Short mmCIF file of C-alpha atoms in Angstrom, two decimals:
data_model
loop_
_atom_site.label_atom_id
_atom_site.label_comp_id
_atom_site.label_asym_id
_atom_site.label_seq_id
_atom_site.Cartn_x
_atom_site.Cartn_y
_atom_site.Cartn_z
CA MET T 1 15.07 -21.43 -20.03
CA ASN T 2 15.15 -23.97 -17.19
CA ARG T 3 14.77 -27.66 -18.05
CA LEU T 4 13.77 -29.83 -15.10
CA ARG T 5 13.74 -33.63 -15.11
CA PHE T 6 11.87 -35.73 -12.58
CA ASP T 7 12.91 -39.38 -12.09
CA PHE T 8 10.66 -41.86 -10.30
CA SER T 9 11.60 -45.34 -9.14
CA ALA T 10 10.01 -47.82 -6.74
CA SER T 11 10.00 -51.53 -6.10
CA LYS T 12 7.81 -53.56 -8.45
CA ILE T 13 7.18 -50.45 -10.61
CA ALA T 14 9.09 -49.66 -13.75
CA PRO T 15 11.21 -46.50 -13.39
CA THR T 16 10.00 -43.49 -15.32
CA SER T 17 11.00 -39.90 -15.88
CA SER T 18 9.39 -36.77 -17.25
CA GLY T 19 10.52 -33.23 -17.90
CA ILE T 20 9.22 -29.70 -17.88
CA ALA T 21 10.62 -26.48 -19.33
CA ILE T 22 10.17 -23.22 -17.40
CA ASN T 23 10.98 -19.82 -18.89
CA PHE T 24 12.10 -17.20 -16.40
CA LEU T 25 12.18 -13.53 -17.39
CA PRO T 26 13.79 -11.26 -14.77
CA LEU T 27 11.84 -8.00 -14.87
CA THR T 28 14.60 -5.63 -13.91
CA SER T 29 12.42 -2.61 -14.66
CA CYS T 30 10.19 -3.44 -11.67
CA PRO T 31 11.18 -2.25 -8.17
CA PRO T 32 12.73 -5.05 -6.08
CA LEU T 33 12.14 -6.13 -2.51
CA HIS T 34 15.21 -5.26 -0.40
CA LEU T 35 16.12 -7.59 2.48
CA ALA T 36 17.85 -6.24 5.56
CA ILE T 37 18.95 -7.34 9.03
CA LEU T 38 18.94 -4.59 11.66
CA LEU T 39 21.40 -4.73 14.56
CA ALA T 40 21.64 -2.51 17.63
CA LYS T 41 24.90 -0.60 18.06
CA ASP T 42 25.93 -2.93 20.90
CA SER T 43 24.40 -6.09 19.42
CA PRO T 44 26.42 -9.32 19.74
CA GLY T 45 24.95 -10.28 16.35
CA GLU T 46 23.25 -13.45 17.59
CA TYR T 47 19.66 -14.65 17.75
CA GLU T 48 18.19 -17.06 20.29
CA CYS T 49 18.53 -20.64 19.13
CA HIS T 50 17.70 -24.18 20.25
CA GLY T 51 20.77 -25.89 21.72
CA ASP T 52 21.20 -28.67 19.15
CA LEU T 53 20.78 -26.33 16.19
CA LYS T 54 23.18 -23.83 17.72
CA LEU T 55 25.90 -26.47 17.83
CA ARG T 56 25.07 -27.80 14.36
CA GLU T 57 24.72 -24.61 12.29
CA GLY T 58 25.36 -21.61 14.57
CA ASN T 59 23.23 -18.55 15.32
CA ASP T 60 25.25 -15.56 14.14
CA VAL T 61 24.55 -12.94 11.47
CA ARG T 62 26.05 -15.17 8.75
CA VAL T 63 23.46 -17.91 9.44
CA ALA T 64 20.69 -15.32 9.88
CA LYS T 65 21.43 -14.00 6.37
CA LYS T 66 21.11 -17.52 4.96
CA LYS T 67 17.80 -18.10 6.71
CA LEU T 68 16.38 -14.71 5.69
CA ARG T 69 17.46 -15.24 2.06
CA MET T 70 15.93 -18.72 2.03
CA ALA T 71 12.70 -17.42 3.61
CA ALA T 72 12.47 -14.71 0.95
CA TYR T 73 12.65 -17.28 -1.83
CA GLU T 74 9.99 -19.35 -0.08
CA VAL T 75 7.77 -16.26 0.04
CA THR T 76 8.16 -15.80 -3.72
CA ILE T 77 6.98 -19.39 -4.16
CA THR T 78 3.89 -19.01 -1.98
CA ARG T 79 2.88 -15.47 -2.89
CA LYS T 80 2.87 -15.23 -6.67
CA VAL T 81 -0.08 -13.99 -8.73
CA SER T 82 -0.51 -16.51 -11.53
CA ARG T 83 2.77 -16.18 -13.49
CA ARG T 84 3.55 -12.87 -11.78
CA CYS T 85 6.04 -12.68 -8.98
CA PHE T 86 7.97 -9.91 -7.29
CA ARG T 87 11.75 -9.91 -7.60
CA LEU T 88 14.41 -9.68 -4.93
CA GLU T 89 17.40 -7.36 -5.09
CA GLU T 90 20.35 -9.54 -6.07
CA GLU T 91 24.14 -9.50 -5.91
CA TRP T 92 26.94 -11.69 -7.30
CA VAL T 93 28.20 -13.59 -4.25
CA ALA T 94 28.84 -17.10 -3.01
CA ASP T 95 25.49 -18.91 -3.20
CA SER T 96 24.03 -20.22 0.04
CA LEU T 97 20.76 -21.68 -1.24
CA SER T 98 21.91 -25.26 -1.69
CA SER T 99 24.08 -27.21 0.72
CA ARG T 100 25.40 -29.23 -2.24
CA ASP T 101 27.14 -26.28 -3.87
CA ASP T 102 27.54 -23.84 -0.99
CA GLY T 103 30.09 -21.25 -2.09
CA VAL T 104 29.43 -21.33 -5.86
CA MET T 105 29.26 -17.77 -7.20
CA ARG T 106 25.79 -16.79 -8.43
CA SER T 107 23.34 -13.90 -8.48
CA VAL T 108 21.33 -14.40 -5.29
CA ALA T 109 19.17 -12.24 -3.05
CA LYS T 110 21.20 -9.58 -1.29
CA VAL T 111 20.81 -9.20 2.49
CA HIS T 112 21.91 -5.82 3.82
CA VAL T 113 23.16 -5.49 7.41
CA LEU T 114 22.12 -2.20 9.03
CA ARG T 115 23.21 -0.69 12.34
CA THR T 116 21.04 1.60 14.43
CA GLN T 117 22.38 4.02 17.00
CA LYS T 118 19.98 2.52 19.55
CA THR T 119 21.08 -0.17 22.00
CA VAL T 120 19.72 -3.68 22.48
CA GLY T 121 18.10 -2.40 25.66
CA ASP T 122 16.35 0.41 23.75
CA ILE T 123 14.88 -2.05 21.26
CA ARG T 124 13.73 -4.56 23.86
CA GLN T 125 12.27 -1.89 26.10
CA ARG T 126 10.06 -0.65 23.26
CA GLU T 127 9.21 -4.21 22.33
CA ALA T 128 8.21 -5.09 25.90
CA SER T 129 5.94 -2.03 26.15
CA GLN T 130 4.56 -2.69 22.64
CA ASP T 131 5.60 0.80 21.57
CA VAL T 132 4.65 0.54 17.90
CA GLN T 133 5.81 4.01 16.91
CA GLY T 134 9.08 3.65 18.83
CA ILE T 135 9.97 0.37 17.07
CA TRP T 136 8.89 1.84 13.72
CA ASP T 137 10.99 4.99 14.21
CA ILE T 138 14.11 2.99 15.08
CA ALA T 139 13.80 0.87 11.94
CA SER T 140 12.73 3.67 9.57
CA GLU T 141 15.60 5.94 10.66
CA ALA T 142 18.16 3.17 10.09
CA VAL T 143 16.61 2.30 6.71
CA GLU T 144 16.57 5.95 5.61
CA ASP T 145 20.21 6.41 6.64
CA TYR T 146 21.23 3.31 4.69
CA PHE T 147 18.93 3.35 1.66
CA GLY T 148 18.34 7.10 1.37
CA GLU T 149 20.83 7.53 -1.46
CA ILE T 150 19.83 4.29 -3.18
CA ALA T 151 16.10 4.94 -3.68
CA PRO T 152 13.55 7.51 -2.45
CA ALA T 153 11.21 6.35 0.31
CA THR T 154 8.19 6.39 -2.01
CA LYS T 155 9.88 3.96 -4.42
CA ARG T 156 11.51 1.39 -2.16
CA HIS T 157 10.23 -1.74 -0.44
CA VAL T 158 12.35 -3.00 2.46
CA ALA T 159 11.75 -6.09 4.61
CA VAL T 160 13.67 -5.80 7.88
CA LEU T 161 14.52 -8.56 10.34
CA ILE T 162 15.32 -6.93 13.70
CA LEU T 163 17.74 -9.49 15.07
CA ASP T 164 17.75 -8.08 18.62
CA ALA T 165 13.95 -8.18 18.97
CA LYS T 166 13.20 -11.39 20.87
CA GLY T 167 9.55 -11.59 19.79
CA ASP T 168 7.87 -11.58 16.40
CA LEU T 169 6.74 -7.88 16.43
CA ARG T 170 3.19 -8.88 15.50
CA PHE T 171 1.42 -6.42 17.78
CA GLY T 172 -0.53 -3.20 17.42
CA ASP T 173 -0.42 -1.51 14.05
CA LEU T 174 2.79 -3.33 13.07
CA ILE T 175 0.63 -6.23 11.91
CA ASN T 176 -1.06 -3.84 9.45
CA ARG T 177 2.19 -2.73 7.78
CA SER T 178 4.33 -4.52 5.24
CA ALA T 179 7.16 -3.79 2.83
CA PHE T 180 4.78 -3.75 -0.14
CA SER T 181 1.90 -1.82 1.39
CA ASN T 182 3.90 0.67 3.51
CA GLY T 183 7.40 0.54 2.02
CA LEU T 184 8.76 -1.00 5.22
CA GLY T 185 7.93 -4.29 6.92
CA LEU T 186 9.31 -5.47 10.27
CA CYS T 187 9.63 -8.84 11.95
CA GLY T 188 11.56 -10.06 14.98
CA SER T 189 13.98 -12.95 15.35
CA ARG T 190 11.71 -15.16 17.40
CA SER T 191 11.67 -18.73 16.01
CA LEU T 192 14.19 -17.80 13.28
CA TYR T 193 16.18 -20.85 14.36
CA THR T 194 13.45 -23.18 13.03
CA LEU T 195 13.58 -21.89 9.45
CA PRO T 196 15.65 -23.74 6.84
CA SER T 197 19.04 -22.44 5.73
CA TYR T 198 19.13 -24.48 2.51
CA LEU T 199 16.68 -25.77 -0.08
CA GLU T 200 17.43 -29.31 1.06
CA ASP T 201 16.13 -28.43 4.55
CA VAL T 202 12.71 -27.11 3.51
CA VAL T 203 10.79 -30.40 3.68
CA SER T 204 12.34 -31.49 6.96
CA ALA T 205 11.80 -28.06 8.57
CA PHE T 206 8.08 -28.07 7.77
CA SER T 207 7.51 -31.72 8.68
CA ASP T 208 9.62 -32.06 11.84
CA CYS T 209 7.29 -33.22 14.64
CA SER T 210 9.88 -33.10 17.41
CA ARG T 211 9.41 -30.49 20.13
CA PRO T 212 11.99 -27.99 21.36
CA GLY T 213 10.06 -27.67 24.64
CA ASP T 214 10.72 -24.53 26.62
CA ALA T 215 14.43 -24.40 25.81
CA ILE T 216 14.21 -20.78 24.63
CA GLY T 217 10.96 -19.66 26.15
CA ASN T 218 8.38 -21.08 23.76
CA SER T 219 6.27 -22.64 26.51
CA ASP T 220 4.32 -19.44 27.17
CA SER T 221 3.13 -19.11 23.59
CA SER T 222 -0.02 -20.35 21.93
CA GLU T 223 2.21 -21.19 18.97
CA SER T 224 4.32 -23.65 20.95
CA GLY T 225 4.45 -27.17 19.67
CA SER T 226 6.39 -29.10 17.08
CA PHE T 227 9.28 -27.64 15.14
CA TRP T 228 7.10 -27.47 12.02
CA ASP T 229 4.42 -25.56 14.00
CA ILE T 230 6.94 -22.97 15.11
CA ALA T 231 8.54 -22.77 11.65
CA THR T 232 5.13 -22.23 10.10
CA SER T 233 4.41 -19.43 12.54
CA ALA T 234 7.78 -17.79 11.84
CA MET T 235 7.17 -18.02 8.09
CA LYS T 236 3.69 -16.56 8.50
CA ASN T 237 5.15 -13.58 10.34
CA MET T 238 7.70 -13.01 7.58
CA ILE T 239 5.06 -13.19 4.85
CA GLU T 240 2.98 -10.58 6.64
CA ALA T 241 6.00 -8.33 7.19
CA PHE T 242 7.32 -8.77 3.64
CA ILE T 243 4.30 -8.40 1.41
CA SER T 244 0.85 -9.10 2.81
CA PRO T 245 -1.55 -6.16 2.52
CA GLN T 246 -3.69 -5.73 5.60
CA PRO T 247 -6.39 -6.47 6.47
CA PRO T 248 -7.02 -9.57 4.34
CA THR T 249 -9.74 -9.69 1.72
CA GLN T 250 -10.49 -13.21 2.85
CA PRO T 251 -9.32 -15.32 5.81
CA ARG T 252 -5.71 -16.33 5.20
CA GLU T 253 -4.47 -19.87 5.57
CA LEU T 254 -0.96 -18.89 6.55
CA GLU T 255 -1.11 -21.27 9.50
CA HIS T 256 -0.98 -24.05 6.90
CA ILE T 257 1.87 -22.66 4.85
CA ASN T 258 3.75 -25.94 5.17
CA ARG T 259 1.12 -27.42 2.84
CA THR T 260 2.30 -25.08 0.09
CA PHE T 261 4.96 -27.67 -0.70
CA LEU T 262 2.38 -30.48 -0.79
CA MET T 263 -0.67 -29.01 -2.55
CA LYS T 264 -2.04 -25.80 -4.02
CA VAL T 265 -3.41 -23.39 -1.40
CA LEU T 266 -5.56 -20.40 -2.35
CA VAL T 267 -4.22 -17.01 -1.25
CA ASP T 268 -5.60 -13.53 -1.42
CA CYS T 269 -3.67 -11.76 -4.18
CA LEU T 270 -6.18 -9.18 -5.36
CA ARG T 271 -4.11 -6.17 -4.36
CA PHE T 272 -0.93 -7.60 -5.83
CA ARG T 273 -2.42 -7.64 -9.34
CA TYR T 274 -1.52 -4.01 -10.01
CA HIS T 275 1.35 -3.57 -7.56
CA PRO T 276 4.43 -2.20 -9.41
CA CYS T 277 6.59 -5.04 -8.05
CA PHE T 278 4.36 -7.59 -9.83
CA ARG T 279 4.18 -5.68 -13.13
CA ILE T 280 4.88 -7.45 -16.43
CA PRO T 281 5.87 -5.65 -19.67
CA THR T 282 2.36 -5.61 -21.14
CA ASP T 283 0.88 -3.82 -18.12
CA PRO T 284 0.31 -0.05 -18.19
CA VAL T 285 3.01 2.08 -16.59
CA PRO T 286 1.99 2.76 -12.96
CA PRO T 287 1.52 6.40 -11.90
CA ALA T 288 4.45 8.18 -10.28
CA LEU T 289 2.47 8.69 -7.06
CA PRO T 290 -0.33 6.70 -5.45
CA ASP T 291 -3.56 7.46 -7.30
CA ASN T 292 -6.01 7.82 -4.44
CA PRO T 293 -9.65 7.01 -5.25
CA GLN T 294 -12.18 9.78 -4.74
CA VAL T 295 -15.65 9.16 -3.33
CA TYR T 296 -18.75 10.94 -4.61
CA ALA T 297 -22.24 10.72 -3.10
CA VAL T 298 -25.22 10.19 -5.42
CA GLU T 299 -28.93 9.70 -4.75
CA ASN T 300 -28.90 5.95 -4.09
CA GLY T 301 -25.32 5.30 -3.00
CA ILE T 302 -21.84 6.50 -3.87
CA VAL T 303 -19.54 6.56 -6.90
CA ALA T 304 -15.82 5.81 -6.48
CA GLY T 305 -13.44 6.99 -9.15
CA ALA T 306 -9.70 6.98 -9.91
CA GLN T 307 -7.67 7.82 -13.00
CA SER T 308 -5.92 4.44 -12.88
CA GLY T 309 -9.20 2.59 -12.21
CA ILE T 310 -10.82 0.98 -9.18
CA VAL T 311 -9.76 -2.64 -8.56
CA LEU T 312 -11.13 -3.59 -5.14
CA VAL T 313 -13.76 -2.55 -2.61
CA GLU T 314 -13.81 -4.19 0.83
CA ILE T 315 -16.90 -4.09 3.04
CA TYR T 316 -16.68 -4.07 6.86
CA THR T 317 -19.19 -4.07 9.68
CA ASP T 318 -18.24 -3.82 13.36
CA GLY T 319 -14.61 -3.45 12.26
CA VAL T 320 -14.53 -6.90 10.65
CA TYR T 321 -14.18 -7.73 6.95
CA ARG T 322 -17.40 -9.23 5.55
CA ALA T 323 -17.32 -9.12 1.74
CA HIS T 324 -15.69 -7.47 -1.24
CA ARG T 325 -16.23 -6.37 -4.84
CA GLU T 326 -13.37 -6.84 -7.29
CA PHE T 327 -12.67 -5.33 -10.69
CA THR T 328 -9.22 -6.84 -11.28
CA ASN T 329 -9.73 -8.05 -14.87
CA LYS T 330 -10.43 -4.53 -16.09
CA PRO T 331 -10.18 -1.66 -13.59
CA GLU T 332 -13.12 0.73 -13.86
CA ARG T 333 -12.53 4.50 -13.90
CA GLU T 334 -15.82 4.80 -12.01
CA VAL T 335 -17.80 2.23 -10.08
CA SER T 336 -21.28 2.68 -8.62
CA LEU T 337 -21.65 1.30 -5.11
CA LEU T 338 -25.35 1.05 -4.41
CA GLU T 339 -26.44 0.54 -0.84
CA ASP T 340 -28.93 -2.27 -1.56
CA ASP T 341 -26.32 -4.14 -3.60
CA LEU T 342 -23.63 -3.84 -0.92
CA ARG T 343 -25.94 -4.86 1.91
CA GLY T 344 -27.13 -7.83 -0.14
CA SER T 345 -23.62 -9.31 0.06
CA LEU T 346 -23.52 -9.12 3.87
CA PRO T 347 -24.54 -11.91 6.27
CA ASP T 348 -28.15 -11.59 7.43
CA SER T 349 -27.10 -10.58 10.94
CA HIS T 350 -25.12 -7.61 9.58
CA LYS T 351 -27.35 -6.28 6.82
CA ASN T 352 -28.54 -3.33 8.92
CA ARG T 353 -25.21 -2.51 10.58
CA PRO T 354 -23.17 0.60 9.66
CA MET T 355 -20.88 -0.17 6.73
CA LYS T 356 -17.24 0.84 6.36
CA LEU T 357 -15.58 0.62 2.93
CA ARG T 358 -11.95 0.42 1.85
CA ILE T 359 -11.52 1.30 -1.82
CA TYR T 360 -8.30 0.57 -3.75
CA SER T 361 -7.09 1.84 -7.12
CA ALA T 362 -4.80 0.22 -9.68
CA GLY T 363 -2.38 3.04 -8.88
CA GLN T 364 -1.89 1.72 -5.32
CA GLY T 365 -4.07 4.41 -3.76
CA GLU T 366 -6.61 3.84 -1.01
CA ALA T 367 -9.71 5.64 0.23
CA VAL T 368 -11.61 4.80 3.41
CA VAL T 369 -15.32 5.47 3.88
CA GLU T 370 -15.81 5.22 7.63
CA ASP T 371 -19.61 5.30 7.47
CA PHE T 372 -21.45 4.71 4.21
CA SER T 373 -24.66 6.37 5.39
CA THR T 374 -22.82 9.58 6.34
CA VAL T 375 -21.12 9.96 2.96
CA LYS T 376 -24.22 9.37 0.87
CA SER T 377 -26.10 12.07 2.79
CA SER T 378 -23.54 14.85 2.17
CA LYS T 379 -25.94 17.20 0.36
CA VAL T 380 -25.85 20.98 -0.10
CA GLN T 381 -28.95 23.05 -0.88
CA LEU T 382 -28.48 25.26 -3.97
CA PRO T 383 -29.96 28.80 -4.00
CA ASN T 384 -33.02 29.98 -5.92
CA GLY T 385 -34.65 26.58 -6.03
CA TYR T 386 -32.00 24.96 -8.24
CA GLY T 387 -32.10 21.74 -6.25
CA VAL T 388 -29.29 20.12 -4.28
CA ALA T 389 -25.62 19.44 -4.88
CA PHE T 390 -23.41 16.76 -3.39
CA LYS T 391 -19.95 17.22 -1.87
CA SER T 392 -16.93 15.10 -2.77
CA SER T 393 -14.46 13.69 -0.26
CA SER T 394 -12.24 16.40 1.23
CA LEU T 395 -8.49 16.83 0.72
CA GLY T 396 -6.09 18.36 3.24
CA ARG T 397 -6.33 18.59 7.02
CA PRO T 398 -7.91 21.83 8.30
CA LYS T 399 -6.51 23.12 11.60
CA ALA T 400 -9.07 22.88 14.39
CA GLY T 401 -10.08 26.39 15.36
CA GLY T 402 -7.46 27.99 13.13
CA SER T 403 -9.05 27.59 9.69
CA ILE T 404 -11.88 29.55 8.13
CA PRO T 405 -14.51 27.29 6.51
CA GLN T 406 -15.91 28.39 3.15
CA GLN T 407 -18.47 27.08 0.70
CA LEU T 408 -18.79 28.71 -2.70
CA ILE T 409 -21.63 28.05 -5.15
CA LEU T 410 -20.53 28.96 -8.69
CA HIS T 411 -22.66 31.43 -10.67
CA THR T 412 -22.79 28.82 -13.45
CA VAL T 413 -25.58 26.98 -11.59
CA THR T 414 -27.77 29.83 -12.84
CA PRO T 415 -28.66 29.37 -16.52
CA GLY T 416 -26.90 31.86 -18.78
CA ARG T 417 -23.90 32.62 -16.51
CA MET T 418 -20.58 31.73 -18.16
CA LEU T 419 -17.23 31.09 -16.47
CA THR T 420 -14.45 32.60 -18.61
CA SER T 421 -11.27 32.12 -16.56
CA ILE T 422 -9.85 31.10 -13.20
CA ARG T 423 -7.20 33.12 -11.40
CA VAL T 424 -4.91 31.25 -9.03
CA PHE T 425 -3.04 32.78 -6.07
CA HIS T 426 -0.13 30.59 -5.06
CA ASN T 427 3.46 30.25 -3.88
CA SER T 428 4.64 26.95 -2.36
CA ALA T 429 0.97 26.20 -1.63
CA LEU T 430 -2.46 27.26 -2.88
CA GLY T 431 -3.63 30.59 -1.50
CA GLY T 432 -6.93 30.96 -3.33
CA LEU T 433 -9.00 30.62 -6.51
CA GLU T 434 -10.88 33.47 -8.14
CA PHE T 435 -13.61 32.51 -10.61
CA MET T 436 -14.20 35.16 -13.29
CA TYR T 437 -17.35 35.47 -15.43
CA GLU T 438 -18.32 37.09 -18.74
CA ASP T 439 -20.28 39.83 -16.94
CA SER T 440 -17.07 40.88 -15.08
CA SER T 441 -18.31 39.48 -11.77
CA THR T 442 -15.92 37.36 -9.69
CA GLN T 443 -16.03 34.90 -6.79
CA LEU T 444 -13.10 34.24 -4.44
CA PHE T 445 -12.35 30.99 -2.65
CA GLY T 446 -9.52 31.34 -0.15
CA ARG T 447 -7.39 34.49 -0.11
CA ARG T 448 -5.75 36.86 -2.58
CA GLU T 449 -3.11 38.27 -0.23
CA SER T 450 -0.48 36.21 1.58
CA SER T 451 -0.06 36.53 5.34
CA GLU T 452 2.89 38.38 6.84
CA ASN T 453 4.98 35.27 7.55
CA GLN T 454 4.47 33.86 4.03
CA GLY T 455 6.15 34.63 0.75
CA LYS T 456 4.20 36.80 -1.65
CA PHE T 457 1.55 35.03 -3.73
CA GLU T 458 2.11 34.69 -7.45
CA VAL T 459 -0.92 35.35 -9.64
CA SER T 460 -1.66 33.04 -12.60
CA ASP T 461 -4.64 33.15 -14.97
CA PHE T 462 -6.06 30.16 -16.80
CA PRO T 463 -8.64 31.21 -19.44
CA LEU T 464 -11.34 28.93 -20.89
CA ASP T 465 -12.20 28.92 -24.60
CA THR T 466 -15.84 29.79 -24.07
CA ARG T 467 -16.39 30.51 -27.78
CA LYS T 468 -16.01 26.80 -28.47
CA GLY T 469 -17.94 25.76 -25.35
CA GLU T 470 -15.04 24.80 -23.08
CA SER T 471 -16.02 24.48 -19.41
CA LEU T 472 -14.51 23.58 -16.05
CA LEU T 473 -14.32 19.81 -15.61
CA GLY T 474 -12.45 19.41 -12.32
CA PHE T 475 -9.15 19.69 -10.50
CA CYS T 476 -6.03 17.62 -9.91
CA VAL T 477 -4.79 18.34 -6.39
CA ARG T 478 -1.54 17.59 -4.56
CA SER T 479 -2.19 17.67 -0.86
CA GLY T 480 -0.97 16.61 2.55
CA ALA T 481 -1.77 18.77 5.55
CA GLN T 482 -2.57 21.56 3.07
CA VAL T 483 -3.25 21.97 -0.64
CA ASP T 484 0.28 22.20 -2.03
CA GLY T 485 -0.60 22.39 -5.71
CA ILE T 486 -3.58 22.40 -8.06
CA GLU T 487 -4.20 21.78 -11.75
CA ILE T 488 -7.34 22.91 -13.56
CA LEU T 489 -8.96 20.36 -15.89
CA THR T 490 -11.34 21.31 -18.71
CA SER T 491 -14.00 19.57 -20.75
CA PHE T 492 -11.67 19.72 -23.79
CA GLY T 493 -9.04 17.60 -22.05
CA ARG T 494 -6.76 20.55 -21.38
CA ARG T 495 -4.78 20.84 -18.15
CA SER T 496 -3.30 23.94 -16.63
CA PRO T 497 0.22 23.93 -15.17
CA MET T 498 0.47 22.71 -11.58
CA PHE T 499 0.07 25.96 -9.64
CA GLY T 500 1.85 25.83 -6.29
CA ASN T 501 4.42 23.19 -5.37
CA PRO T 502 4.48 20.52 -8.11
CA HIS T 503 6.38 18.15 -5.80
CA GLY T 504 4.52 18.80 -2.56
CA GLY T 505 1.96 16.66 -0.80
CA GLY T 506 1.90 12.94 -0.34
CA ALA T 507 -0.43 12.02 -3.18
CA SER T 508 -2.11 13.19 -6.36
CA ASN T 509 -5.91 13.35 -6.24
CA THR T 510 -8.23 13.98 -9.18
CA LEU T 511 -11.60 15.58 -8.39
CA ILE T 512 -13.99 15.18 -11.33
CA PRO T 513 -17.76 14.81 -10.87
CA PRO T 514 -19.29 11.44 -11.77
CA ARG T 515 -20.48 10.93 -15.34
CA GLY T 516 -23.48 13.04 -16.27
CA ARG T 517 -22.86 15.61 -13.52
CA SER T 518 -21.11 18.98 -13.46
CA ILE T 519 -19.30 21.15 -10.95
CA ALA T 520 -21.58 23.40 -8.91
CA GLY T 521 -18.98 24.88 -6.56
CA VAL T 522 -16.06 24.31 -4.24
CA SER T 523 -15.88 23.85 -0.51
CA GLY T 524 -13.19 23.70 2.15
CA SER T 525 -11.22 25.94 4.46
CA TYR T 526 -8.17 28.18 4.57
CA ALA T 527 -5.80 29.79 7.05
CA GLN T 528 -2.43 30.98 5.73
CA CYS T 529 -3.26 28.92 2.65
CA VAL T 530 -6.01 26.52 1.56
CA ASP T 531 -5.92 23.52 3.92
CA GLY T 532 -9.21 21.86 2.98
CA PHE T 533 -10.65 21.35 -0.50
CA SER T 534 -13.54 19.49 -2.12
CA ILE T 535 -15.89 20.04 -5.03
CA LEU T 536 -19.67 20.39 -5.15
CA TYR T 537 -21.49 18.79 -8.08
CA LYS T 538 -25.04 18.28 -9.32
#
C-alpha cells in the first residue's frame, strides 16, 4: 500500500490537499527485465558528455548505472498495459533514484556490468560499418557468458547499454530487436548524458530548451536541438531496445515521450497483453516454448490457429504496415482471415496490392505469410476424383538439392479404408512415419533405415482404438532445421510420447486441420532424417 498526498497552494486561492492510495503487488513469479552495461576489455568506462554536465555529475560507469536505472523506471511508467507492468530485476543496495535520500538502502533495479573480450576499436569498427551481426554477436556472447548460469537464453530478457558505442545503434535489423521480443535489446551511449540521474531531474531534463550545440558531435544529426529533444530521442531508443516489439501495430509517438509526464499518450501495447513479463496471477500459465501459429488455406482465404490462441494479425502492403485485427480480449484458437474482409480494411490505393500478414499467438509465437494469394492457392489434387486437399505451412528447412521431396496421400481418403496404427522411426530426430491399415497395407513417409553416419533408428508403434472410432487428428512437432521430435494427436484427445528429441528444435508447432476438416496426407522432404513436414487436409 502506497499513500500519496498532493498539496496545492497559490496566491489568492485557498490551499487544498488530496490523497490517493495505490496498491503495488510485485509479481515475482514473472520473468524480470535484466539491465546491463557492456564495456570493452580496454574501455576507460566513460561515455561522451557535454562539458558542463561532465563537471557537475561526471560521466563514468557509476553515473551511467544511475541513468540507466532511472531510464528503466521511466520506461515502466510509459509502457504499462492498463494495470499490468513488467518488473525489473532488483537488489538491496544504496538507492540512487532520489537526490534527497541518495545512499538509503532499498530494493532497486540492478544494473550488471559486463566485459567483452573485444576492444573499443572492435566495437566502433563494427558500428561504423553498420555490421548488425557483428555488434549482435559481441553483445550476445558477453551476455551468455555472464547470464548463462542464471537463466537459459529462452527465458531471459536483457537490455544492454553498450557504453563504448558512440551512436545509438538504431540501424539495420537492430531496430527490429528488443529485450522482450528477442531476449536481447541493444542501445548505444549516444545522448546518455541528457537523461536524468534522479527523479527530481525528470521534469527539467524533458523541458530544458537550452542547446548543447556541437560540443560532442550532435550537429550532424537530424535529432540535434534542445536538450529535451536529445533526451527524448535517447529515451525513445531505450524504449525500443528494452521492450518495443517491431514493427509497430500503429505509428508510435515516441518522439513526444516528454508529454508522458504531462498528459496521457496512447501507445501500442497489443503484444504485451500476453507477454510473460506482463502476466498477472489470474492469467493462464504461458507455454514453455513459443507457440507458433499455423496457417491453413481454405477456399476463400486462410485459417490461422494456435493452441494458446491468436491475439493479433498485422496486414502489410509494399512492406509497410496498413491495418490489423486484434483478438486480445479472448484469444481465438482459430481465426478465419477472409480475403475480402482483409482487403476491406486497406486504404483504397492498396486494396489490390499483394498482402503480407504477421500473425501472433498468446504464447509469444509468430507466423509470417509473405504473400496471401500464394498461401490460399496451395492446393493438391486427390486421386480417383476425390476432390482437392490443401497443404498447411511447412516446418523445418529442407536442404537445397540434398533433400528428397515426398507427398503422401493417406488411404483413408478412400471410403472404407481404416488407419489402425502409426509406426515411428526415430533417434535424436524423426526418420520416418509408416501408416498401417486394417488390410495390412502400409505407406511410408521418410525412411525406415538410418544412414551410415547416423545412430540406429528406434522403432515405436502408436495404435489407434479403431473399435471405438478413434482417428488421427494431427501432430505436435518440434523443429528447427529438421524435425527433431513428433507427437501423434488423436480425435479422442490422446497424445503419443514425443518420438525423437523431446528438447530439440526452437519451437513447438501443432498441426491440426481447421474445424470440420480431416487429414488427407502428409508432405515434406527428407535426407538423413525428415527436414520438411506439413499436413494435407480436406
